[in-house]
PDB file of C-alpha atoms in Angstrom:
ATOM      1  CA  MET L   3       0.000   0.000   0.000  1.00 49.00           C
ATOM      2  CA  ASP L   4       1.120   3.536  -0.750  1.00 62.00           C
ATOM      3  CA  ASP L   5       2.358   5.087   2.523  1.00 62.00           C
ATOM      4  CA  ASN L   6       0.280   8.171   1.729  1.00 64.00           C
ATOM      5  CA  LEU L   7      -2.862   6.016   1.868  1.00 70.00           C
ATOM      6  CA  ALA L   8      -2.018   4.296   5.151  1.00 76.00           C
ATOM      7  CA  THR L   9      -4.732   4.276   7.800  1.00 86.00           C
ATOM      8  CA  LYS L  10      -3.370   6.863  10.174  1.00 87.00           C
ATOM      9  CA  PRO L  11      -4.076  10.494  11.022  1.00 92.00           C
ATOM     10  CA  ALA L  12      -2.752  12.938   8.445  1.00 93.00           C
ATOM     11  CA  ASN L  13      -1.450  15.119  11.264  1.00 95.00           C
ATOM     12  CA  PRO L  14       0.706  13.210  13.796  1.00 95.00           C
ATOM     13  CA  ALA L  15       0.774  16.076  16.317  1.00 95.00           C
ATOM     14  CA  PRO L  16      -0.533  15.144  19.776  1.00 93.00           C
ATOM     15  CA  ALA L  17      -3.728  16.673  21.135  1.00 93.00           C
ATOM     16  CA  ALA L  18      -3.625  20.387  21.901  1.00 97.00           C
ATOM     17  CA  PRO L  19      -2.632  21.064  25.510  1.00 96.00           C
ATOM     18  CA  GLU L  20      -5.170  22.970  27.599  1.00 95.00           C
ATOM     19  CA  PHE L  21      -2.862  25.783  28.615  1.00 97.00           C
ATOM     20  CA  PRO L  22      -4.697  28.594  30.456  1.00 97.00           C
ATOM     21  CA  TRP L  23      -5.179  31.843  28.591  1.00 98.00           C
ATOM     22  CA  PRO L  24      -3.431  34.855  30.179  1.00 97.00           C
ATOM     23  CA  SER L  25      -4.915  37.391  32.622  1.00 92.00           C
ATOM     24  CA  GLY L  26      -7.864  35.228  33.540  1.00 94.00           C
ATOM     25  CA  ALA L  27      -9.263  35.031  30.010  1.00 98.00           C
ATOM     26  CA  THR L  28     -11.291  31.941  29.169  1.00 97.00           C
ATOM     27  CA  SER L  29     -10.847  32.110  25.382  1.00 98.00           C
ATOM     28  CA  ALA L  30      -9.000  34.046  22.681  1.00 98.00           C
ATOM     29  CA  LEU L  31      -9.671  35.910  19.456  1.00 98.00           C
ATOM     30  CA  PHE L  32      -6.987  35.958  16.774  1.00 98.00           C
ATOM     31  CA  PRO L  33      -7.969  38.671  14.254  1.00 98.00           C
ATOM     32  CA  ALA L  34      -5.960  38.004  11.111  1.00 98.00           C
ATOM     33  CA  PHE L  35      -5.935  39.292   7.535  1.00 98.00           C
ATOM     34  CA  ASP L  36      -4.391  37.830   4.382  1.00 98.00           C
ATOM     35  CA  VAL L  37      -2.908  40.640   2.301  1.00 98.00           C
ATOM     36  CA  ASP L  38      -2.714  39.064  -1.142  1.00 97.00           C
ATOM     37  CA  SER L  39      -3.246  42.167  -3.324  1.00 96.00           C
ATOM     38  CA  GLU L  40      -2.695  41.364  -7.020  1.00 96.00           C
ATOM     39  CA  SER L  41      -0.389  38.447  -6.192  1.00 96.00           C
ATOM     40  CA  VAL L  42      -3.294  36.085  -5.545  1.00 94.00           C
ATOM     41  CA  TRP L  43      -4.439  36.613  -9.130  1.00 93.00           C
ATOM     42  CA  LEU L  44      -0.930  36.394 -10.574  1.00 95.00           C
ATOM     43  CA  GLY L  45      -0.221  33.239  -8.583  1.00 94.00           C
ATOM     44  CA  ALA L  46      -3.424  31.672  -9.860  1.00 92.00           C
ATOM     45  CA  ASP L  47      -2.632  32.471 -13.502  1.00 93.00           C
ATOM     46  CA  PRO L  48       0.335  34.550 -14.761  1.00 94.00           C
ATOM     47  CA  GLN L  49      -1.818  35.564 -17.753  1.00 95.00           C
ATOM     48  CA  ASN L  50      -3.919  37.620 -15.356  1.00 94.00           C
ATOM     49  CA  ALA L  51      -1.189  40.264 -15.615  1.00 96.00           C
ATOM     50  CA  LYS L  52      -2.856  41.218 -18.925  1.00 97.00           C
ATOM     51  CA  ARG L  53      -6.357  41.226 -17.402  1.00 95.00           C
ATOM     52  CA  LEU L  54      -6.507  44.583 -15.712  1.00 96.00           C
ATOM     53  CA  ILE L  55     -10.063  44.270 -14.401  1.00 94.00           C
ATOM     54  CA  THR L  56      -9.185  40.980 -12.725  1.00 93.00           C
ATOM     55  CA  MET L  57      -6.054  42.549 -11.273  1.00 95.00           C
ATOM     56  CA  SER L  58      -8.096  45.461  -9.953  1.00 96.00           C
ATOM     57  CA  TYR L  59      -9.753  43.156  -7.405  1.00 94.00           C
ATOM     58  CA  GLY L  60      -6.381  42.881  -5.677  1.00 95.00           C
ATOM     59  CA  GLY L  61      -5.481  46.495  -6.304  1.00 97.00           C
ATOM     60  CA  TYR L  62      -8.374  47.536  -4.072  1.00 97.00           C
ATOM     61  CA  GLU L  63      -6.440  46.428  -0.996  1.00 97.00           C
ATOM     62  CA  ALA L  64      -3.732  49.091  -0.903  1.00 98.00           C
ATOM     63  CA  ARG L  65      -5.982  51.817  -2.347  1.00 98.00           C
ATOM     64  CA  VAL L  66      -8.989  51.397  -0.043  1.00 98.00           C
ATOM     65  CA  GLY L  67      -9.278  48.083   1.842  1.00 98.00           C
ATOM     66  CA  ILE L  68      -6.260  48.255   4.151  1.00 98.00           C
ATOM     67  CA  PRO L  69      -6.775  51.905   5.225  1.00 98.00           C
ATOM     68  CA  LYS L  70     -10.442  51.272   6.030  1.00 98.00           C
ATOM     69  CA  ILE L  71      -9.671  48.117   8.011  1.00 98.00           C
ATOM     70  CA  LEU L  72      -6.978  49.930   9.984  1.00 98.00           C
ATOM     71  CA  GLU L  73      -9.550  52.581  10.899  1.00 98.00           C
ATOM     72  CA  VAL L  74     -11.965  49.945  12.247  1.00 98.00           C
ATOM     73  CA  LEU L  75      -9.248  48.166  14.220  1.00 98.00           C
ATOM     74  CA  LYS L  76      -8.088  51.437  15.762  1.00 98.00           C
ATOM     75  CA  ARG L  77     -11.627  52.355  16.777  1.00 98.00           C
ATOM     76  CA  HIS L  78     -12.074  49.019  18.555  1.00 98.00           C
ATOM     77  CA  GLU L  79      -8.540  49.098  19.993  1.00 98.00           C
ATOM     78  CA  VAL L  80      -7.744  45.752  18.370  1.00 98.00           C
ATOM     79  CA  THR L  81      -4.248  44.693  17.351  1.00 98.00           C
ATOM     80  CA  ALA L  82      -4.238  42.189  14.488  1.00 98.00           C
ATOM     81  CA  THR L  83      -1.896  40.071  12.391  1.00 98.00           C
ATOM     82  CA  PHE L  84      -1.568  40.658   8.654  1.00 98.00           C
ATOM     83  CA  PHE L  85      -0.197  37.726   6.648  1.00 98.00           C
ATOM     84  CA  VAL L  86       1.354  39.566   3.698  1.00 98.00           C
ATOM     85  CA  THR L  87       2.825  38.182   0.486  1.00 98.00           C
ATOM     86  CA  GLY L  88       6.316  39.365  -0.361  1.00 98.00           C
ATOM     87  CA  TRP L  89       5.016  40.653  -3.687  1.00 97.00           C
ATOM     88  CA  SER L  90       2.566  42.884  -1.810  1.00 98.00           C
ATOM     89  CA  ILE L  91       5.398  44.307   0.301  1.00 98.00           C
ATOM     90  CA  ASP L  92       7.494  45.127  -2.762  1.00 98.00           C
ATOM     91  CA  ALA L  93       4.527  46.573  -4.666  1.00 98.00           C
ATOM     92  CA  ASN L  94       2.835  48.455  -1.807  1.00 98.00           C
ATOM     93  CA  PRO L  95       5.436  49.363   0.831  1.00 98.00           C
ATOM     94  CA  ALA L  96       3.452  52.367   2.131  1.00 98.00           C
ATOM     95  CA  ALA L  97       0.390  50.212   2.883  1.00 98.00           C
ATOM     96  CA  CYS L  98       2.573  47.732   4.781  1.00 98.00           C
ATOM     97  CA  GLU L  99       4.314  50.500   6.695  1.00 98.00           C
ATOM     98  CA  ALA L 100       0.879  51.790   7.736  1.00 98.00           C
ATOM     99  CA  ILE L 101       0.045  48.334   9.119  1.00 98.00           C
ATOM    100  CA  LEU L 102       3.197  48.363  11.255  1.00 98.00           C
ATOM    101  CA  ALA L 103       2.621  51.974  12.298  1.00 98.00           C
ATOM    102  CA  GLY L 104      -0.753  50.896  13.679  1.00 98.00           C
ATOM    103  CA  GLY L 105       1.030  48.447  15.988  1.00 98.00           C
ATOM    104  CA  HIS L 106      -0.020  45.355  14.057  1.00 98.00           C
ATOM    105  CA  GLU L 107       2.021  42.273  13.216  1.00 98.00           C
ATOM    106  CA  ILE L 108       3.101  41.355   9.691  1.00 98.00           C
ATOM    107  CA  ALA L 109       3.692  37.665   9.030  1.00 98.00           C
ATOM    108  CA  HIS L 110       4.676  35.448   6.079  1.00 98.00           C
ATOM    109  CA  HIS L 111       2.245  34.482   3.308  1.00 98.00           C
ATOM    110  CA  GLY L 112       4.559  33.358   0.542  1.00 98.00           C
ATOM    111  CA  TYR L 113       5.924  35.668  -2.138  1.00 98.00           C
ATOM    112  CA  LEU L 114       3.604  35.198  -5.126  1.00 96.00           C
ATOM    113  CA  HIS L 115       0.875  33.297  -3.263  1.00 96.00           C
ATOM    114  CA  LEU L 116       1.820  29.963  -4.851  1.00 96.00           C
ATOM    115  CA  ARG L 117       0.591  26.648  -3.434  1.00 95.00           C
ATOM    116  CA  PRO L 118       3.443  24.857  -1.620  1.00 96.00           C
ATOM    117  CA  ASP L 119       2.030  21.370  -2.199  1.00 96.00           C
ATOM    118  CA  THR L 120       2.108  21.660  -6.003  1.00 95.00           C
ATOM    119  CA  ALA L 121       5.452  23.474  -6.241  1.00 96.00           C
ATOM    120  CA  ASP L 122       8.855  21.876  -6.735  1.00 97.00           C
ATOM    121  CA  GLU L 123      11.536  22.237  -4.077  1.00 97.00           C
ATOM    122  CA  ALA L 124      13.289  25.164  -5.756  1.00 98.00           C
ATOM    123  CA  THR L 125      10.027  27.097  -6.049  1.00 97.00           C
ATOM    124  CA  ARG L 126       9.097  26.441  -2.416  1.00 97.00           C
ATOM    125  CA  ILE L 127      12.469  27.720  -1.236  1.00 98.00           C
ATOM    126  CA  ASP L 128      12.278  30.752  -3.515  1.00 98.00           C
ATOM    127  CA  GLU L 129       8.770  31.607  -2.280  1.00 97.00           C
ATOM    128  CA  MET L 130       9.924  31.336   1.314  1.00 98.00           C
ATOM    129  CA  ASP L 131      13.202  33.234   1.042  1.00 98.00           C
ATOM    130  CA  ARG L 132      12.066  36.008  -1.316  1.00 98.00           C
ATOM    131  CA  ALA L 133       9.256  36.926   1.088  1.00 98.00           C
ATOM    132  CA  ILE L 134      11.588  36.925   4.097  1.00 98.00           C
ATOM    133  CA  ASP L 135      14.019  39.092   2.130  1.00 98.00           C
ATOM    134  CA  ALA L 136      11.240  41.581   1.260  1.00 98.00           C
ATOM    135  CA  MET L 137      10.258  41.851   4.916  1.00 98.00           C
ATOM    136  CA  LYS L 138      13.819  42.520   6.001  1.00 98.00           C
ATOM    137  CA  ARG L 139      14.748  44.793   3.099  1.00 98.00           C
ATOM    138  CA  VAL L 140      11.595  46.915   2.899  1.00 98.00           C
ATOM    139  CA  LEU L 141      10.159  46.803   6.424  1.00 98.00           C
ATOM    140  CA  GLY L 142      13.109  45.861   8.609  1.00 98.00           C
ATOM    141  CA  ILE L 143      11.288  42.946  10.243  1.00 98.00           C
ATOM    142  CA  VAL L 144      11.723  39.191  10.616  1.00 98.00           C
ATOM    143  CA  PRO L 145       8.465  37.213  10.511  1.00 98.00           C
ATOM    144  CA  ALA L 146       7.474  34.949  13.397  1.00 98.00           C
ATOM    145  CA  GLY L 147       4.455  33.400  11.701  1.00 98.00           C
ATOM    146  CA  TYR L 148       3.193  31.961   8.428  1.00 98.00           C
ATOM    147  CA  ARG L 149      -0.126  31.247   6.747  1.00 98.00           C
ATOM    148  CA  ALA L 150      -0.255  28.903   3.770  1.00 98.00           C
ATOM    149  CA  PRO L 151      -1.328  30.468   0.454  1.00 97.00           C
ATOM    150  CA  TRP L 152      -4.532  28.926  -0.920  1.00 94.00           C
ATOM    151  CA  GLY L 153      -4.954  27.223   2.456  1.00 94.00           C
ATOM    152  CA  GLU L 154      -2.716  24.266   1.588  1.00 97.00           C
ATOM    153  CA  THR L 155       0.673  22.934   2.652  1.00 97.00           C
ATOM    154  CA  CYS L 156       2.794  19.782   2.756  1.00 97.00           C
ATOM    155  CA  VAL L 157       5.375  18.124   5.011  1.00 97.00           C
ATOM    156  CA  GLU L 158       8.248  19.590   3.002  1.00 98.00           C
ATOM    157  CA  GLN L 159       6.877  23.089   3.500  1.00 98.00           C
ATOM    158  CA  MET L 160       6.462  22.554   7.232  1.00 98.00           C
ATOM    159  CA  GLU L 161      10.089  21.453   7.463  1.00 98.00           C
ATOM    160  CA  LEU L 162      11.078  24.557   5.495  1.00 98.00           C
ATOM    161  CA  LEU L 163       9.240  26.771   7.989  1.00 98.00           C
ATOM    162  CA  LYS L 164      11.175  25.150  10.796  1.00 98.00           C
ATOM    163  CA  SER L 165      14.508  25.574   9.021  1.00 98.00           C
ATOM    164  CA  ARG L 166      13.823  29.293   8.502  1.00 98.00           C
ATOM    165  CA  GLY L 167      12.973  29.935  12.136  1.00 98.00           C
ATOM    166  CA  ILE L 168       9.229  30.415  11.639  1.00 98.00           C
ATOM    167  CA  ARG L 169       7.761  29.913  15.105  1.00 98.00           C
ATOM    168  CA  TYR L 170       4.090  29.498  14.266  1.00 98.00           C
ATOM    169  CA  SER L 171       1.714  28.553  11.479  1.00 98.00           C
ATOM    170  CA  SER L 172      -1.952  29.496  11.170  1.00 98.00           C
ATOM    171  CA  SER L 173      -3.252  27.285   8.401  1.00 98.00           C
ATOM    172  CA  PHE L 174      -4.636  23.977   9.672  1.00 98.00           C
ATOM    173  CA  ARG L 175      -8.337  23.392  10.408  1.00 97.00           C
ATOM    174  CA  ASP L 176      -8.138  20.508  12.849  1.00 97.00           C
ATOM    175  CA  ASP L 177      -8.466  22.037  16.337  1.00 98.00           C
ATOM    176  CA  ILE L 178      -9.769  24.982  18.344  1.00 98.00           C
ATOM    177  CA  ARG L 179      -6.647  25.401  20.504  1.00 98.00           C
ATOM    178  CA  PRO L 180      -2.987  25.927  19.607  1.00 98.00           C
ATOM    179  CA  TYR L 181      -0.674  22.913  19.459  1.00 98.00           C
ATOM    180  CA  ARG L 182       2.859  22.120  18.310  1.00 98.00           C
ATOM    181  CA  HIS L 183       3.453  20.267  15.057  1.00 98.00           C
ATOM    182  CA  LEU L 184       5.329  16.978  15.042  1.00 98.00           C
ATOM    183  CA  LEU L 185       7.471  16.676  11.915  1.00 98.00           C
ATOM    184  CA  PRO L 186       9.756  13.892  10.653  1.00 97.00           C
ATOM    185  CA  SER L 187      12.671  15.958  12.011  1.00 98.00           C
ATOM    186  CA  GLY L 188      11.010  16.397  15.414  1.00 98.00           C
ATOM    187  CA  ALA L 189       9.109  19.280  17.012  1.00 98.00           C
ATOM    188  CA  GLY L 190       7.880  21.836  14.491  1.00 98.00           C
ATOM    189  CA  PRO L 191       6.175  25.237  14.600  1.00 98.00           C
ATOM    190  CA  ILE L 192       3.207  25.971  16.846  1.00 98.00           C
ATOM    191  CA  GLU L 193      -0.117  25.857  15.027  1.00 98.00           C
ATOM    192  CA  ILE L 194      -2.844  28.435  15.710  1.00 98.00           C
ATOM    193  CA  PRO L 195      -5.638  26.629  13.882  1.00 98.00           C
ATOM    194  CA  VAL L 196      -8.068  28.419  11.604  1.00 97.00           C
ATOM    195  CA  ASN L 197     -11.843  28.469  11.800  1.00 94.00           C
ATOM    196  CA  TYR L 198     -12.887  28.190   8.153  1.00 92.00           C
ATOM    197  CA  SER L 199     -16.221  29.897   8.873  1.00 95.00           C
ATOM    198  CA  PHE L 200     -14.219  33.127   9.234  1.00 96.00           C
ATOM    199  CA  ASP L 201     -12.771  32.983   5.718  1.00 94.00           C
ATOM    200  CA  ASP L 202     -14.502  35.979   4.141  1.00 93.00           C
ATOM    201  CA  TRP L 203     -13.451  34.934   0.620  1.00 90.00           C
ATOM    202  CA  SER L 204     -16.090  32.190   0.797  1.00 88.00           C
ATOM    203  CA  TYR L 205     -18.894  34.684   1.396  1.00 89.00           C
ATOM    204  CA  GLY L 206     -17.891  37.944  -0.165  1.00 87.00           C
ATOM    205  CA  LEU L 207     -16.110  37.480  -3.482  1.00 81.00           C
ATOM    206  CA  THR L 208     -17.495  36.006  -6.686  1.00 74.00           C
ATOM    207  CA  HIS L 209     -14.772  34.408  -8.776  1.00 72.00           C
ATOM    208  CA  ARG L 210     -13.971  35.668 -12.251  1.00 70.00           C
ATOM    209  CA  THR L 211     -13.916  32.112 -13.546  1.00 68.00           C
ATOM    210  CA  SER L 212     -16.599  30.347 -11.458  1.00 70.00           C
ATOM    211  CA  PRO L 213     -19.214  32.828 -10.186  1.00 75.00           C
ATOM    212  CA  ARG L 214     -21.064  32.039  -6.987  1.00 74.00           C
ATOM    213  CA  ALA L 215     -23.602  33.880  -4.890  1.00 77.00           C
ATOM    214  CA  MET L 216     -22.435  36.452  -2.351  1.00 86.00           C
ATOM    215  CA  PHE L 217     -23.707  36.284   1.234  1.00 91.00           C
ATOM    216  CA  GLY L 218     -25.380  39.269   2.868  1.00 91.00           C
ATOM    217  CA  ARG L 219     -24.308  41.021   6.040  1.00 92.00           C
ATOM    218  CA  GLU L 220     -26.789  39.428   8.417  1.00 94.00           C
ATOM    219  CA  GLU L 221     -26.019  35.933   7.123  1.00 95.00           C
ATOM    220  CA  VAL L 222     -22.268  36.288   7.633  1.00 96.00           C
ATOM    221  CA  LEU L 223     -22.580  38.136  10.934  1.00 97.00           C
ATOM    222  CA  SER L 224     -24.821  35.435  12.381  1.00 97.00           C
ATOM    223  CA  ILE L 225     -22.301  32.746  11.385  1.00 97.00           C
ATOM    224  CA  TRP L 226     -19.408  34.660  12.906  1.00 98.00           C
ATOM    225  CA  ARG L 227     -21.278  35.386  16.137  1.00 98.00           C
ATOM    226  CA  ASP L 228     -22.395  31.773  16.579  1.00 98.00           C
ATOM    227  CA  GLU L 229     -18.938  30.353  15.840  1.00 98.00           C
ATOM    228  CA  PHE L 230     -17.308  32.816  18.223  1.00 98.00           C
ATOM    229  CA  ASP L 231     -19.871  32.275  20.992  1.00 98.00           C
ATOM    230  CA  GLN L 232     -19.460  28.490  20.938  1.00 98.00           C
ATOM    231  CA  THR L 233     -15.661  28.657  20.659  1.00 98.00           C
ATOM    232  CA  ARG L 234     -15.629  31.021  23.624  1.00 98.00           C
ATOM    233  CA  GLU L 235     -17.771  28.588  25.596  1.00 98.00           C
ATOM    234  CA  TRP L 236     -15.342  25.776  24.731  1.00 98.00           C
ATOM    235  CA  GLY L 237     -12.339  27.889  25.749  1.00 98.00           C
ATOM    236  CA  GLY L 238     -10.726  27.895  22.322  1.00 98.00           C
ATOM    237  CA  VAL L 239      -9.247  30.472  19.981  1.00 98.00           C
ATOM    238  CA  THR L 240     -11.360  32.048  17.246  1.00 98.00           C
ATOM    239  CA  THR L 241      -8.957  32.489  14.340  1.00 98.00           C
ATOM    240  CA  MET L 242     -10.070  34.704  11.475  1.00 98.00           C
ATOM    241  CA  VAL L 243      -9.087  34.641   7.781  1.00 97.00           C
ATOM    242  CA  MET L 244     -10.044  37.978   6.254  1.00 97.00           C
ATOM    243  CA  HIS L 245      -8.889  39.634   3.045  1.00 97.00           C
ATOM    244  CA  PRO L 246      -8.803  43.414   2.509  1.00 97.00           C
ATOM    245  CA  GLN L 247     -10.099  42.932  -1.036  1.00 95.00           C
ATOM    246  CA  VAL L 248     -13.202  41.359   0.517  1.00 95.00           C
ATOM    247  CA  THR L 249     -13.735  42.683   4.054  1.00 96.00           C
ATOM    248  CA  GLY L 250     -12.461  46.123   3.012  1.00 97.00           C
ATOM    249  CA  ARG L 251     -15.513  46.613   0.766  1.00 95.00           C
ATOM    250  CA  PRO L 252     -18.170  49.114   1.950  1.00 95.00           C
ATOM    251  CA  MET L 253     -20.884  46.750   3.153  1.00 91.00           C
ATOM    252  CA  ARG L 254     -18.538  44.028   4.319  1.00 94.00           C
ATOM    253  CA  ILE L 255     -16.507  46.220   6.610  1.00 97.00           C
ATOM    254  CA  ARG L 256     -19.696  46.720   8.618  1.00 97.00           C
ATOM    255  CA  ILE L 257     -19.646  42.975   9.315  1.00 97.00           C
ATOM    256  CA  LEU L 258     -16.187  43.264  10.849  1.00 98.00           C
ATOM    257  CA  ASP L 259     -17.208  46.403  12.766  1.00 98.00           C
ATOM    258  CA  GLN L 260     -20.333  44.810  14.230  1.00 98.00           C
ATOM    259  CA  PHE L 261     -18.566  41.540  14.974  1.00 98.00           C
ATOM    260  CA  LEU L 262     -15.865  43.320  16.979  1.00 98.00           C
ATOM    261  CA  THR L 263     -18.598  45.202  18.834  1.00 98.00           C
ATOM    262  CA  HIS L 264     -20.090  41.814  19.736  1.00 98.00           C
ATOM    263  CA  VAL L 265     -16.724  40.458  20.917  1.00 98.00           C
ATOM    264  CA  ARG L 266     -15.967  43.566  22.971  1.00 97.00           C
ATOM    265  CA  GLN L 267     -18.985  43.014  25.211  1.00 97.00           C
ATOM    266  CA  PHE L 268     -17.165  40.059  26.823  1.00 98.00           C
ATOM    267  CA  ASP L 269     -14.379  40.789  29.299  1.00 96.00           C
ATOM    268  CA  ASP L 270     -13.016  37.225  29.327  1.00 98.00           C
ATOM    269  CA  VAL L 271     -11.705  37.156  25.735  1.00 98.00           C
ATOM    270  CA  TRP L 272      -8.006  37.710  25.064  1.00 98.00           C
ATOM    271  CA  ILE L 273      -7.586  39.504  21.717  1.00 98.00           C
ATOM    272  CA  ALA L 274      -4.054  38.829  20.539  1.00 98.00           C
ATOM    273  CA  THR L 275      -1.701  38.667  17.567  1.00 98.00           C
ATOM    274  CA  GLY L 276      -0.196  35.423  16.361  1.00 98.00           C
ATOM    275  CA  ARG L 277       3.153  36.372  17.858  1.00 98.00           C
ATOM    276  CA  GLU L 278       1.544  37.038  21.265  1.00 98.00           C
ATOM    277  CA  ILE L 279      -0.314  33.720  21.230  1.00 98.00           C
ATOM    278  CA  THR L 280       2.905  31.945  20.259  1.00 98.00           C
ATOM    279  CA  GLU L 281       4.910  33.614  23.019  1.00 98.00           C
ATOM    280  CA  HIS L 282       2.250  32.640  25.551  1.00 98.00           C
ATOM    281  CA  TYR L 283       2.278  29.020  24.323  1.00 98.00           C
ATOM    282  CA  GLU L 284       6.069  28.907  24.507  1.00 98.00           C
ATOM    283  CA  ARG L 285       6.014  30.212  28.093  1.00 98.00           C
ATOM    284  CA  CYS L 286       3.451  27.600  29.136  1.00 97.00           C
ATOM    285  CA  GLU L 287       5.419  24.870  27.394  1.00 96.00           C
ATOM    286  CA  ALA L 288       8.613  25.932  29.150  1.00 95.00           C
ATOM    287  CA  GLU L 289       6.898  25.913  32.555  1.00 92.00           C
ATOM    288  CA  ILE L 290       5.660  22.336  32.277  1.00 90.00           C
ATOM    289  CA  SER L 291       9.069  21.124  31.047  1.00 79.00           C
ATOM    290  CA  ARG L 292      10.878  22.367  34.167  1.00 76.00           C
TER     291      ARG L 292
END
């Protein structure tokens, strides 16, 4: 039998430890945005470079989406993580500098938003290192975290994250609490798992090639509230996957605004960046190993 078809869990990591959240919190919110800009369209099809209307979907981010989202976050006093492609940093340095100026975290999201699982080794390494170089060269930062482009990864990519000093990933969908990956080489990055219900791309963007219905504000808001409320009751982390070319649109930003208003009525929710959640996990892990 092919080893890939063996009857065993796809993810060998042990169950997530029930570390307490800091400052008496009973759950956490991880507000996170994927800044893809035009790179998501170029990564999907290089010929899109000639399709200026298609490219304009991504161009909305730096022109309108990111500034509007930063305004909402500031009003709610929320610090977020922005997973930014290296291409976006090189193309829109001012927008990325504004993210950092607002006190937010910028993390790794590939360079051209290419899928790691379908890329060859040279391409995976290039995607990883070019993005890290852009962060250092343009913004003067070293990323702590990573989110997989197109929501997909592979063992080789996870090993690459480890080799480049990436401390956390936020890509998997298999838990509601952070855990540490177990790789063939040993302990890997910490995972802050994603709640797919918070991927705004699924509700708010019709594809150029395969149109689908868009969801209205009340529909999305009710999903987000219910997912958050139950995750809070379970003591987990609500991890969001939002895109400025979706959530930065006029009606859709109201969803984010009203959702944060809902979250803010609870005083037992820790709102944190990926780096902060990772640092907390590392501290708890160190304490139990003493």
